[in-house]
Amino acid sequence: MMCIKAAVPRAGSLRRVLTTGLPTMWGAVAVTYKLACPLAQQDGLGARVVTSAVFFAVGTGLIVHVRRALLRELRQARRVAGAAQSVLLRPLPPRIDGLTVAAAQLSADRGAVIGGDLYEAVATEHGVRVVMGDARGHGLAAIGTAAAVLGSFREAVHDEPELGGVLRRLDRALARHLRERAERDGTVAEEFVTVLLLEIGGDGELRALNCGHPWPYLLSGSVVEPLSCADPMPPLGLFPLPADLSGLPCGHLLPGETLVLHTDGAEDARDGRGRFFSLPTALEKAAHATPQAALGTVFTDLLIHTGGTPKDDVALLVLKNDRPPRSTPGARDSDISGSAARARPATMHPQSTTHL
């Protein structure tokens, strides 16, 4: 171990010597040739050709060296960004308590792999709990806010028996994060986060709390409709939470049905003519696909619509109920499915909204 530790500084010193020494050596070669070589003092055509070749070789060597150094730094930055992404938006397991899960995020900042969108799904004794959120702004500036909310969610979902308790924990974590950042930077910025909390019970019962976030879409066969049309609460960070935080009943997620949670960057994406991206239309094309294939279809259509340059971060999380149907003694499966479907509140197609 001592030998390894001793070798690391030597390797770093050698890299620094090569980084600064090689350009110096190339420059010294050019200056020495110009001042000391008799051929460089002649005015003939042959001498000029040789001089030009020497300086061309020196310039090429410098460009190659700088390019290799930049590529090395880029690879290192990507490794760091990948490690940060694995901590902030850690990969979700393909199945959670009988639900097939797939999620992906697209950052609007060129070269960034993470941004202000956040999502997580956790199996708890209270059911599968899911969060989808969107911090103000996009790209690297919103990472700290997203990390504070996600960290609090991962702890609260196991401790709080009610969904309202989870939301209050998120609100306190966000307020603490903003207060600490204001004390550190000496500035107070208007920051907020849109958050959607979902709880999926063992029987598929859905309860939700929505703070300024777009409602998810429910895919039942070839039908695509929003899960609810209820007015959401204000985003976290703008106003105090109300006293009553009972989860909103949203019917049941029946076997074979799919929920698609998304951030507003999906529906607010525009093409060159200013037309909004139609997320329901893209979901209709992927109505019978697996969650992973549905992600690919939606992101492909989105990139085509925007010409490959979305203006805001986009996150999608797809949950499909692959649990076996439950039957009640004395009742037919079709009757159970029909009653569960009738329990779902009426919905309507929402207009595209911008929260950030």
XYZ file of C-alpha atoms in Angstrom:
356
model
C 0.000 0.000 0.000
C 2.860 2.382 0.784
C 4.360 1.681 -2.627
C 1.022 2.446 -4.327
C 0.598 5.689 -2.397
C 4.143 6.712 -3.289
C 3.585 5.921 -6.952
C 0.445 8.069 -7.256
C 2.219 11.409 -6.591
C 4.997 10.434 -8.982
C 2.461 9.693 -11.723
C 0.735 13.036 -11.098
C 4.070 14.879 -11.163
C 5.018 13.178 -14.424
C 1.705 14.204 -15.989
C 2.208 17.823 -14.925
C 5.762 17.800 -16.319
C 4.526 16.429 -19.646
C 1.666 18.930 -19.774
C 3.933 21.951 -19.350
C 7.174 20.525 -20.715
C 6.071 19.353 -24.145
C 4.777 22.742 -25.361
C 7.966 24.346 -24.002
C 10.077 21.815 -25.869
C 8.219 22.409 -29.121
C 8.655 26.163 -28.747
C 12.350 25.760 -27.952
C 12.818 23.693 -31.106
C 11.233 26.416 -33.231
C 13.250 29.249 -31.627
C 16.538 27.302 -31.813
C 16.007 26.530 -35.461
C 15.223 30.138 -36.296
C 18.202 31.591 -34.403
C 20.917 28.946 -34.700
C 20.319 27.037 -37.919
C 22.164 28.599 -40.914
C 19.474 27.342 -43.255
C 16.906 29.517 -41.506
C 18.964 32.631 -42.320
C 18.890 32.072 -46.079
C 16.334 33.667 -48.405
C 16.234 31.011 -51.088
C 13.104 29.090 -51.998
C 14.456 25.844 -50.604
C 15.290 27.465 -47.272
C 11.825 28.971 -47.026
C 10.221 25.593 -47.730
C 12.298 23.934 -44.996
C 11.509 26.739 -42.513
C 7.802 26.490 -43.264
C 7.915 22.717 -42.792
C 9.646 23.090 -39.434
C 7.119 25.581 -38.110
C 4.240 23.527 -39.518
C 5.527 20.478 -37.637
C 5.878 22.526 -34.445
C 2.340 23.902 -34.769
C 0.884 20.467 -35.498
C 2.632 19.025 -32.449
C 1.220 21.751 -30.224
C -2.322 21.259 -31.567
C -2.154 17.471 -31.068
C -0.845 17.921 -27.534
C -3.576 20.409 -26.589
C -6.238 18.171 -28.134
C -5.108 15.153 -26.135
C -5.073 17.191 -22.925
C -8.620 18.465 -23.574
C -9.909 14.978 -24.354
C -8.352 13.671 -21.153
C -10.059 16.395 -19.127
C -13.377 15.697 -20.903
C -13.207 11.990 -20.086
C -12.501 12.826 -16.457
C -15.436 15.263 -16.322
C -17.752 12.628 -17.786
C -16.642 10.085 -15.201
C -17.377 12.567 -12.422
C -20.777 13.429 -13.946
C -21.620 9.736 -14.257
C -20.770 9.175 -10.594
C -22.924 12.162 -9.605
C -25.825 10.864 -11.680
C -25.627 7.414 -10.080
C -26.010 9.066 -6.661
C -28.658 11.663 -7.519
C -30.756 9.762 -10.075
C -29.746 6.227 -9.257
C -30.934 3.570 -11.715
C -34.315 2.156 -10.762
C -34.757 -1.618 -10.554
C -36.708 -3.123 -13.485
C -39.417 -4.411 -11.113
C -40.724 -2.997 -7.830
C -43.328 -5.021 -5.938
C -44.957 -6.406 -9.079
C -44.646 -3.168 -11.075
C -42.428 -2.973 -14.162
C -40.469 0.278 -14.020
C -38.429 2.324 -16.488
C -37.174 5.905 -16.170
C -34.877 8.285 -18.029
C -33.861 11.944 -17.944
C -32.649 14.271 -20.702
C -30.748 17.418 -19.703
C -31.145 20.620 -21.695
C -27.536 21.660 -20.974
C -25.203 20.428 -23.689
C -22.744 17.955 -22.202
C -24.655 17.579 -18.921
C -26.113 14.225 -17.888
C -28.136 15.474 -14.914
C -30.267 18.526 -14.290
C -33.133 19.820 -12.185
C -35.597 16.992 -12.822
C -35.898 14.321 -10.123
C -37.657 10.993 -9.729
C -37.609 7.947 -7.475
C -39.738 4.868 -6.754
C -39.432 2.909 -3.512
C -41.253 -0.149 -2.187
C -42.297 0.392 1.438
C -44.623 -1.241 3.953
C -47.149 1.460 3.052
C -47.069 0.597 -0.682
C -44.941 1.674 -3.623
C -44.237 5.385 -3.251
C -43.142 7.481 -6.200
C -41.929 11.048 -6.550
C -41.542 13.110 -9.710
C -40.327 16.684 -9.429
C -38.854 19.618 -11.277
C -36.579 22.180 -9.633
C -36.647 25.785 -10.854
C -34.333 26.314 -13.812
C -32.546 23.531 -15.628
C -29.165 21.879 -15.941
C -26.366 22.082 -13.399
C -27.760 25.061 -11.442
C -30.692 23.009 -10.101
C -28.755 19.900 -9.026
C -28.365 20.963 -5.377
C -32.083 21.606 -4.957
C -33.006 18.292 -6.570
C -30.519 16.434 -4.350
C -31.995 17.962 -1.168
C -35.549 16.924 -2.102
C -34.581 13.421 -3.231
C -32.508 12.742 -0.131
C -35.393 13.692 2.113
C -37.857 11.570 0.094
C -35.714 8.431 0.347
C -35.775 8.680 4.115
C -39.334 9.910 4.661
C -41.129 7.238 2.597
C -40.098 4.565 5.088
C -40.797 6.615 8.229
C -44.067 8.377 7.453
C -47.276 6.282 7.434
C -49.232 8.956 5.536
C -48.368 10.595 2.224
C -48.937 14.034 3.753
C -46.145 13.409 6.249
C -43.759 12.672 3.379
C -44.669 15.953 1.686
C -44.073 17.933 4.881
C -40.630 16.368 5.211
C -39.810 17.389 1.641
C -40.977 20.939 2.331
C -38.781 21.227 5.438
C -35.761 19.789 3.611
C -36.171 22.289 0.770
C -36.529 25.229 3.200
C -33.414 24.120 5.092
C -31.428 23.760 1.852
C -32.422 27.221 0.628
C -31.646 28.779 4.013
C -28.178 27.204 4.148
C -27.444 28.275 0.590
C -28.516 31.836 1.352
C -26.226 31.932 4.403
C -23.330 30.523 2.369
C -23.741 32.697 -0.740
C -25.219 35.784 0.912
C -28.088 35.898 -1.599
C -31.740 34.927 -1.378
C -33.204 33.554 -4.605
C -36.812 32.650 -5.333
C -36.506 28.889 -5.629
C -39.281 26.344 -5.821
C -39.856 22.734 -6.814
C -42.915 21.154 -8.387
C -43.552 17.764 -6.805
C -45.946 14.889 -7.478
C -46.204 12.161 -4.828
C -47.947 8.879 -5.649
C -48.747 5.897 -3.467
C -49.726 2.610 -5.120
C -51.256 0.122 -2.713
C -51.053 -3.642 -2.914
C -54.497 -3.739 -4.562
C -53.523 -0.997 -7.036
C -55.246 1.799 -5.119
C -53.805 5.181 -6.107
C -53.419 8.200 -3.833
C -51.636 11.384 -4.859
C -50.447 14.766 -3.629
C -49.623 17.294 -6.328
C -47.703 20.534 -5.767
C -47.739 22.380 -9.082
C -46.686 19.387 -11.193
C -48.321 17.993 -14.368
C -50.614 15.059 -13.687
C -49.383 11.695 -15.017
C -51.055 9.911 -17.901
C -52.882 6.624 -17.487
C -52.634 4.109 -20.329
C -55.479 1.609 -20.325
C -55.371 -0.426 -23.502
C -55.171 2.129 -26.308
C -56.810 4.885 -24.219
C -54.548 7.659 -22.897
C -55.981 10.058 -20.328
C -54.653 12.159 -17.424
C -54.939 10.513 -14.035
C -56.844 13.474 -12.545
C -58.084 16.949 -13.425
C -57.968 18.303 -9.865
C -56.211 21.629 -9.337
C -52.752 21.083 -7.836
C -51.403 22.905 -4.799
C -48.686 25.579 -5.285
C -45.120 24.330 -5.788
C -42.954 23.715 -2.739
C -41.018 26.740 -1.562
C -43.529 29.436 -2.527
C -46.235 29.142 0.140
C -46.751 27.183 3.379
C -48.441 23.816 2.997
C -52.134 23.609 3.965
C -53.115 21.964 7.224
C -55.016 19.150 5.499
C -52.719 16.987 3.401
C -54.899 13.952 2.845
C -53.886 12.090 -0.281
C -56.252 12.515 -3.233
C -57.906 9.183 -4.201
C -57.272 8.504 -7.902
C -58.958 5.143 -8.371
C -56.935 1.992 -9.034
C -54.072 1.011 -11.304
C -55.513 -2.201 -12.727
C -53.399 -5.138 -13.935
C -52.045 -4.361 -17.407
C -52.471 -0.590 -17.043
C -49.571 1.854 -17.161
C -48.815 5.194 -15.515
C -46.490 7.695 -17.201
C -45.106 10.420 -14.944
C -43.359 13.323 -16.643
C -41.990 16.814 -16.131
C -43.349 19.841 -17.953
C -40.351 19.861 -20.286
C -42.056 17.097 -22.269
C -45.311 18.918 -23.041
C -43.704 22.365 -23.307
C -41.179 21.279 -25.955
C -41.717 23.156 -29.228
C -40.694 22.686 -32.812
C -39.389 25.333 -35.198
C -42.925 26.672 -35.745
C -43.631 27.026 -32.029
C -45.994 24.044 -31.828
C -46.068 22.079 -28.558
C -45.093 18.435 -28.428
C -48.138 16.133 -28.098
C -47.207 13.682 -25.362
C -50.570 11.816 -25.479
C -50.084 11.154 -29.207
C -46.625 9.719 -28.578
C -47.988 7.582 -25.756
C -50.765 6.226 -27.980
C -48.068 4.854 -30.298
C -46.473 3.075 -27.319
C -49.692 2.014 -25.590
C -48.949 -1.719 -25.837
C -45.156 -1.519 -25.537
C -43.038 -2.383 -22.528
C -42.085 0.548 -20.259
C -38.536 0.603 -21.633
C -39.765 0.578 -25.233
C -42.304 3.299 -24.414
C -39.475 5.503 -23.139
C -37.568 5.013 -26.371
C -40.604 5.881 -28.485
C -41.412 9.073 -26.570
C -37.841 10.364 -26.446
C -37.320 9.628 -30.148
C -40.468 11.549 -31.102
C -39.509 14.378 -28.745
C -36.022 14.797 -30.238
C -37.446 14.706 -33.752
C -40.034 17.342 -32.801
C -37.442 19.697 -31.286
C -34.753 19.072 -33.881
C -32.546 17.395 -31.271
C -32.290 20.503 -29.055
C -34.868 20.554 -26.216
C -34.984 23.843 -24.294
C -35.747 22.322 -20.901
C -34.868 19.185 -18.956
C -37.211 16.251 -19.587
C -37.802 13.288 -17.285
C -40.144 10.326 -17.761
C -41.015 7.499 -15.374
C -43.178 4.607 -16.571
C -44.904 2.137 -14.200
C -46.856 -0.852 -15.492
C -48.956 -3.026 -13.204
C -47.904 -6.594 -13.938
C -49.424 -8.003 -10.763
C -51.827 -10.915 -11.223
C -55.510 -9.932 -11.025
C -57.158 -10.361 -7.649
C -60.580 -11.968 -7.525
C -63.216 -11.721 -4.822
C -65.235 -14.867 -3.900
C -68.621 -14.738 -5.554
C -67.690 -11.964 -7.980
C -66.471 -12.162 -11.546
C -63.188 -10.548 -12.603
C -65.004 -8.394 -15.135
C -67.272 -7.038 -12.388
C -64.269 -6.182 -10.225
C -62.500 -4.473 -13.100
C -65.606 -2.523 -13.963
C -66.185 -1.309 -10.401
C -62.536 -0.285 -10.085
C -62.708 1.573 -13.348
C -65.858 3.368 -12.241
C -64.075 4.380 -9.033
C -61.564 6.390 -11.044
C -62.463 10.110 -11.091
C -63.522 11.715 -14.349
C -60.675 13.304 -16.301
C -60.211 15.730 -19.107
C -57.334 16.511 -21.442
C -55.163 19.239 -19.859
C -53.652 22.204 -21.614
C -49.888 22.525 -21.785
C -48.577 24.360 -18.711
C -45.282 25.934 -17.759
C -44.349 25.884 -14.096
C -40.738 27.055 -14.346
